[in-house]
C-alpha atoms as a PDB file:
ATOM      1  CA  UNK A   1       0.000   0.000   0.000  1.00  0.00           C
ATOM      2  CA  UNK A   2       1.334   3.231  -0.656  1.00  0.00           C
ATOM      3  CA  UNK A   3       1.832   6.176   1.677  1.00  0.00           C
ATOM      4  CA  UNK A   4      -0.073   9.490   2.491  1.00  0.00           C
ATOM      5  CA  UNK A   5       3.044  11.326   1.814  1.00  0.00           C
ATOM      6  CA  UNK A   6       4.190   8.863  -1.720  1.00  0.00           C
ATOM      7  CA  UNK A   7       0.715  10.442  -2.926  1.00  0.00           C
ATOM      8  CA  UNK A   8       1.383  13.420  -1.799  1.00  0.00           C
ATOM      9  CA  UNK A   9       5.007  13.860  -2.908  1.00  0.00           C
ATOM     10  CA  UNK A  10       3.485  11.833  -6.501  1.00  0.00           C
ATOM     11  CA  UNK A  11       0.439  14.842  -6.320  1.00  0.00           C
ATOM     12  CA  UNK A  12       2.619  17.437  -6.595  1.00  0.00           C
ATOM     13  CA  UNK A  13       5.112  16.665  -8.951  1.00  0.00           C
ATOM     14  CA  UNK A  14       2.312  16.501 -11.296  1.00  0.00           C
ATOM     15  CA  UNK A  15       0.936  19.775 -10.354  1.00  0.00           C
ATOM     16  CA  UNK A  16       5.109  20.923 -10.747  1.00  0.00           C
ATOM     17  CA  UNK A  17       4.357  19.598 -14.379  1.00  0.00           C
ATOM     18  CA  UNK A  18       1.714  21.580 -15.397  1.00  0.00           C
ATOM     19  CA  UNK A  19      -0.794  18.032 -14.906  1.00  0.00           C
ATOM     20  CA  UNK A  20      -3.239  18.813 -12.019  1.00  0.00           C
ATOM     21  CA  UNK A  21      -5.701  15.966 -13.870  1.00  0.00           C
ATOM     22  CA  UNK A  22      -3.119  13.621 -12.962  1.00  0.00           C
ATOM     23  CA  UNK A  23      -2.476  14.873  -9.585  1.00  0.00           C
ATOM     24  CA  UNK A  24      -6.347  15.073  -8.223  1.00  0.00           C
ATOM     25  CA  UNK A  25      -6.353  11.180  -8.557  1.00  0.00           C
ATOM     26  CA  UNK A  26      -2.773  10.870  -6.098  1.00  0.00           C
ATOM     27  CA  UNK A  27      -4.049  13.419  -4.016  1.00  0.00           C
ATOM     28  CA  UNK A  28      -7.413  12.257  -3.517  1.00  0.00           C
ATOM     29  CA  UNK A  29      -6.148   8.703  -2.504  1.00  0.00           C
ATOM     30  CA  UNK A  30      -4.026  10.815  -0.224  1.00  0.00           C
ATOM     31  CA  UNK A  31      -6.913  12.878   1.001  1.00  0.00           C
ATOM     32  CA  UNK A  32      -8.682   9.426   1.659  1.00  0.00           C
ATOM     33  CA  UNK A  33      -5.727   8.192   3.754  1.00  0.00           C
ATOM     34  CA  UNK A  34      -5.699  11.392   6.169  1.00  0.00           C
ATOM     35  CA  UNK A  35      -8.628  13.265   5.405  1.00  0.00           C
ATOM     36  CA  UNK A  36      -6.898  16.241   8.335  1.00  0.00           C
ATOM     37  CA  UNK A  37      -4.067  16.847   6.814  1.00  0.00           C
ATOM     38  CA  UNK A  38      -3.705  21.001   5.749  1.00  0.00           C
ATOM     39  CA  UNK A  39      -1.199  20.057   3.008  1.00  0.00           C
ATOM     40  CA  UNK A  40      -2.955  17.658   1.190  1.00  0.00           C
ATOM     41  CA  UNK A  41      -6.044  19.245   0.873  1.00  0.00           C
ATOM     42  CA  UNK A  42      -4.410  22.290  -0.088  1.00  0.00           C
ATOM     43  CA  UNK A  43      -2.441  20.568  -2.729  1.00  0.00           C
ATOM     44  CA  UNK A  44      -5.950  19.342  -4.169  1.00  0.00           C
ATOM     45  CA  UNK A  45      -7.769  22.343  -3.788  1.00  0.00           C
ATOM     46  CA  UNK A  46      -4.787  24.080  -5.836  1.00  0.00           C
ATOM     47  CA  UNK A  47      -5.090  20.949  -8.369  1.00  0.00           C
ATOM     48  CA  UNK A  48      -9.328  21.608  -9.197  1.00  0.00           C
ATOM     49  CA  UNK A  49      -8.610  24.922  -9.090  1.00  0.00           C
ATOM     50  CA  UNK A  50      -6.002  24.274 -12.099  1.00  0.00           C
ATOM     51  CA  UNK A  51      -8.407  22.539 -14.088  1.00  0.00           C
ATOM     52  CA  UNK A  52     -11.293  24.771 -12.926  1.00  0.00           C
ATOM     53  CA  UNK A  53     -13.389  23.062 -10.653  1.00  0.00           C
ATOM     54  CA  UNK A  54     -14.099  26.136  -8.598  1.00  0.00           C
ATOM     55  CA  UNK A  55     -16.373  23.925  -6.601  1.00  0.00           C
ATOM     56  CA  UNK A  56     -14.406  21.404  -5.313  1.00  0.00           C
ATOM     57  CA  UNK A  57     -11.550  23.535  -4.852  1.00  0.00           C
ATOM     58  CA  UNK A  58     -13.790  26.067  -2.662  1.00  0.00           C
ATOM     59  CA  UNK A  59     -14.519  22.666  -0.500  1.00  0.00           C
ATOM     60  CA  UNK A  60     -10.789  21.809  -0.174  1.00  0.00           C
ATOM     61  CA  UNK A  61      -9.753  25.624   0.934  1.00  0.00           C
ATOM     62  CA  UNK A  62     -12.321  25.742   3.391  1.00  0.00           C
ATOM     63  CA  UNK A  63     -11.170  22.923   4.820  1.00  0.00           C
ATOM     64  CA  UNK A  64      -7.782  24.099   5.066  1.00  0.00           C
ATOM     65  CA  UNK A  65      -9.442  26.595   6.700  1.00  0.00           C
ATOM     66  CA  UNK A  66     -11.067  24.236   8.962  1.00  0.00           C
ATOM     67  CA  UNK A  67      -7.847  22.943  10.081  1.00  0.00           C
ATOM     68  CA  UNK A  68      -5.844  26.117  10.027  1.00  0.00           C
ATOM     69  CA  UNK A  69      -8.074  29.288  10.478  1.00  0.00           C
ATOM     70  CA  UNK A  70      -5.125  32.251  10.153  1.00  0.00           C
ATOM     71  CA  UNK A  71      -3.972  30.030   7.250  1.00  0.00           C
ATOM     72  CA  UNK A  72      -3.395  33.704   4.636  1.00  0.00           C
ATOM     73  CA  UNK A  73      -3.119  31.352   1.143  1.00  0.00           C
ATOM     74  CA  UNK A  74      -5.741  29.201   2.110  1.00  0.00           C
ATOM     75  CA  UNK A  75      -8.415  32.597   2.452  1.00  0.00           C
ATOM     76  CA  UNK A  76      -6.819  33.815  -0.733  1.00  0.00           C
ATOM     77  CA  UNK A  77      -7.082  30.762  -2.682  1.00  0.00           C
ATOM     78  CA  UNK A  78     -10.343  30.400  -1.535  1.00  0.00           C
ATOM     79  CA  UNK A  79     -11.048  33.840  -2.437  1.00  0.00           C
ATOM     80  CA  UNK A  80     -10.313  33.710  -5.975  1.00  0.00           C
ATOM     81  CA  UNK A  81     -12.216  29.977  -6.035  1.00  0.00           C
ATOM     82  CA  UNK A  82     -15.170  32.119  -4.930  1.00  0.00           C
ATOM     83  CA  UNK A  83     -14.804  34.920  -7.844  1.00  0.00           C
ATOM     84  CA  UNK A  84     -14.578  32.653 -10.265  1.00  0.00           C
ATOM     85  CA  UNK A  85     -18.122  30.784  -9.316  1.00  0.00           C
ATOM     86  CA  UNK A  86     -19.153  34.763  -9.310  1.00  0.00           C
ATOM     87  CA  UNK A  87     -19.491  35.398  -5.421  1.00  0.00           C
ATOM     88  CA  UNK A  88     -17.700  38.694  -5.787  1.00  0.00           C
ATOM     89  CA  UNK A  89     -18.668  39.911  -2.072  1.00  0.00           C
ATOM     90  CA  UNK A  90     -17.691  36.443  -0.194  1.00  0.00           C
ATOM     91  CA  UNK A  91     -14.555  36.480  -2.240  1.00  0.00           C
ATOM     92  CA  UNK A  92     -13.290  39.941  -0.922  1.00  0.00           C
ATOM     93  CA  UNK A  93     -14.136  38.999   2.450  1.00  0.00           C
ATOM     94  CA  UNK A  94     -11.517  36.071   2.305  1.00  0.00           C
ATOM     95  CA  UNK A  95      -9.137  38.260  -0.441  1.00  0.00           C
ATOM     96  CA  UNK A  96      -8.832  40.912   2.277  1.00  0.00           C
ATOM     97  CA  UNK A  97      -8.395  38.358   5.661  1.00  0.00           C
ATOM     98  CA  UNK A  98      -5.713  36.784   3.204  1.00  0.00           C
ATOM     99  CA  UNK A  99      -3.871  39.870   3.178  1.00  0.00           C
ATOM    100  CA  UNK A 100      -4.719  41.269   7.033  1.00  0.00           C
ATOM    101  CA  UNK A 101      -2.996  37.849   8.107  1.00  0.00           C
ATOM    102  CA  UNK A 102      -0.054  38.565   5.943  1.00  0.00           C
ATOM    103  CA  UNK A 103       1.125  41.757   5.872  1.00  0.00           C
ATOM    104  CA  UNK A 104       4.615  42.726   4.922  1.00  0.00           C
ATOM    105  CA  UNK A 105       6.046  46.273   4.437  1.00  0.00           C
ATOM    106  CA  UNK A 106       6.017  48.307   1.848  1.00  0.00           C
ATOM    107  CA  UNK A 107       8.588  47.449  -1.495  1.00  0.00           C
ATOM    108  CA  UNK A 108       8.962  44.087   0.367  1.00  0.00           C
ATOM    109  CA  UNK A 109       9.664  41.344  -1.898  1.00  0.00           C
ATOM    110  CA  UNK A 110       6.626  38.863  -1.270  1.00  0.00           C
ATOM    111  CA  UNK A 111       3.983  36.685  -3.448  1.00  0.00           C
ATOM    112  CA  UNK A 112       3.680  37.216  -7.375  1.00  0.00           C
ATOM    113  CA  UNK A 113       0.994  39.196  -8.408  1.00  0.00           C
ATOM    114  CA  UNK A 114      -1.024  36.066  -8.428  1.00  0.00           C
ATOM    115  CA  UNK A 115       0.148  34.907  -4.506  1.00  0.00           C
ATOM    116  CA  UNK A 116       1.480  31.713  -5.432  1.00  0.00           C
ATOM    117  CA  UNK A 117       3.962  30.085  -2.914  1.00  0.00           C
ATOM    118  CA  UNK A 118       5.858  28.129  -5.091  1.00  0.00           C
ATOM    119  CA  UNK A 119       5.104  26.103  -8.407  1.00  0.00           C
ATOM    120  CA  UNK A 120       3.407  23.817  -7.018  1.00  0.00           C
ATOM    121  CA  UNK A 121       0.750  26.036  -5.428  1.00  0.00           C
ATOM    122  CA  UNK A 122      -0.183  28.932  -7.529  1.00  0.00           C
ATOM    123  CA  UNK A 123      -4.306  28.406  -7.081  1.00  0.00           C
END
């Protein structure tokens, strides 16, 4: 049987390249293997967001959310999930928590204009 983490780690080198089709199927097995784990289900919320299921990724953010409530990606992910499904007012709620959680100073370097962390999780 393989692990959590081998679907994990398997998830997201397909979302490194550029197949989040192919890494929804390793990360849902991994979701099914520990259902509470922040990572995982961000790492699948970032994959349906890739390939535009706004729905499910909205369901995977807000559980991130769930499990880590000052989590600032997961309320910006989850903010532009929202916007795209047209829910322009519950989006800014979670686009402006996203950025009262992390604040940096002014000219800071920080997130690309689309917030991504790395490759792997530009949602």
């Amino acid at each position: 049987m393989t692990s959590a983490y081998d679907l994990y780690q398997q998830g997201r080198s397909h979302l490194r390249d550029g197949m989040p089709a192919q890494a929804t199927v390793a990360l849902e097995k991994a979701k099914r293997l520990e259902p509470e784990k922040a990572s995982i289900r961000e790492a699948l919320g970032i994959a349906y967001f890739r390939i535009r299921r706004w729905a499910e990724a909205e369901a995977e953010f807000r559980k991130v959310l769930d499990l880590a409530p000052a989590d600032d990606y997961a309320h910006y992910a989850l903010g532009r999930a929202l916007r795209n499904q047209g829910r322009h007012d519950e989006a800014a709620t979670h686009l402006k928590l996203a950025r009262s959680l992390r604040p940096r100073p002014q000219g800071a370097p920080g997130r690309d204009d689309q917030g991504s962390r790395s490759a792997t999780t530009d949602a």
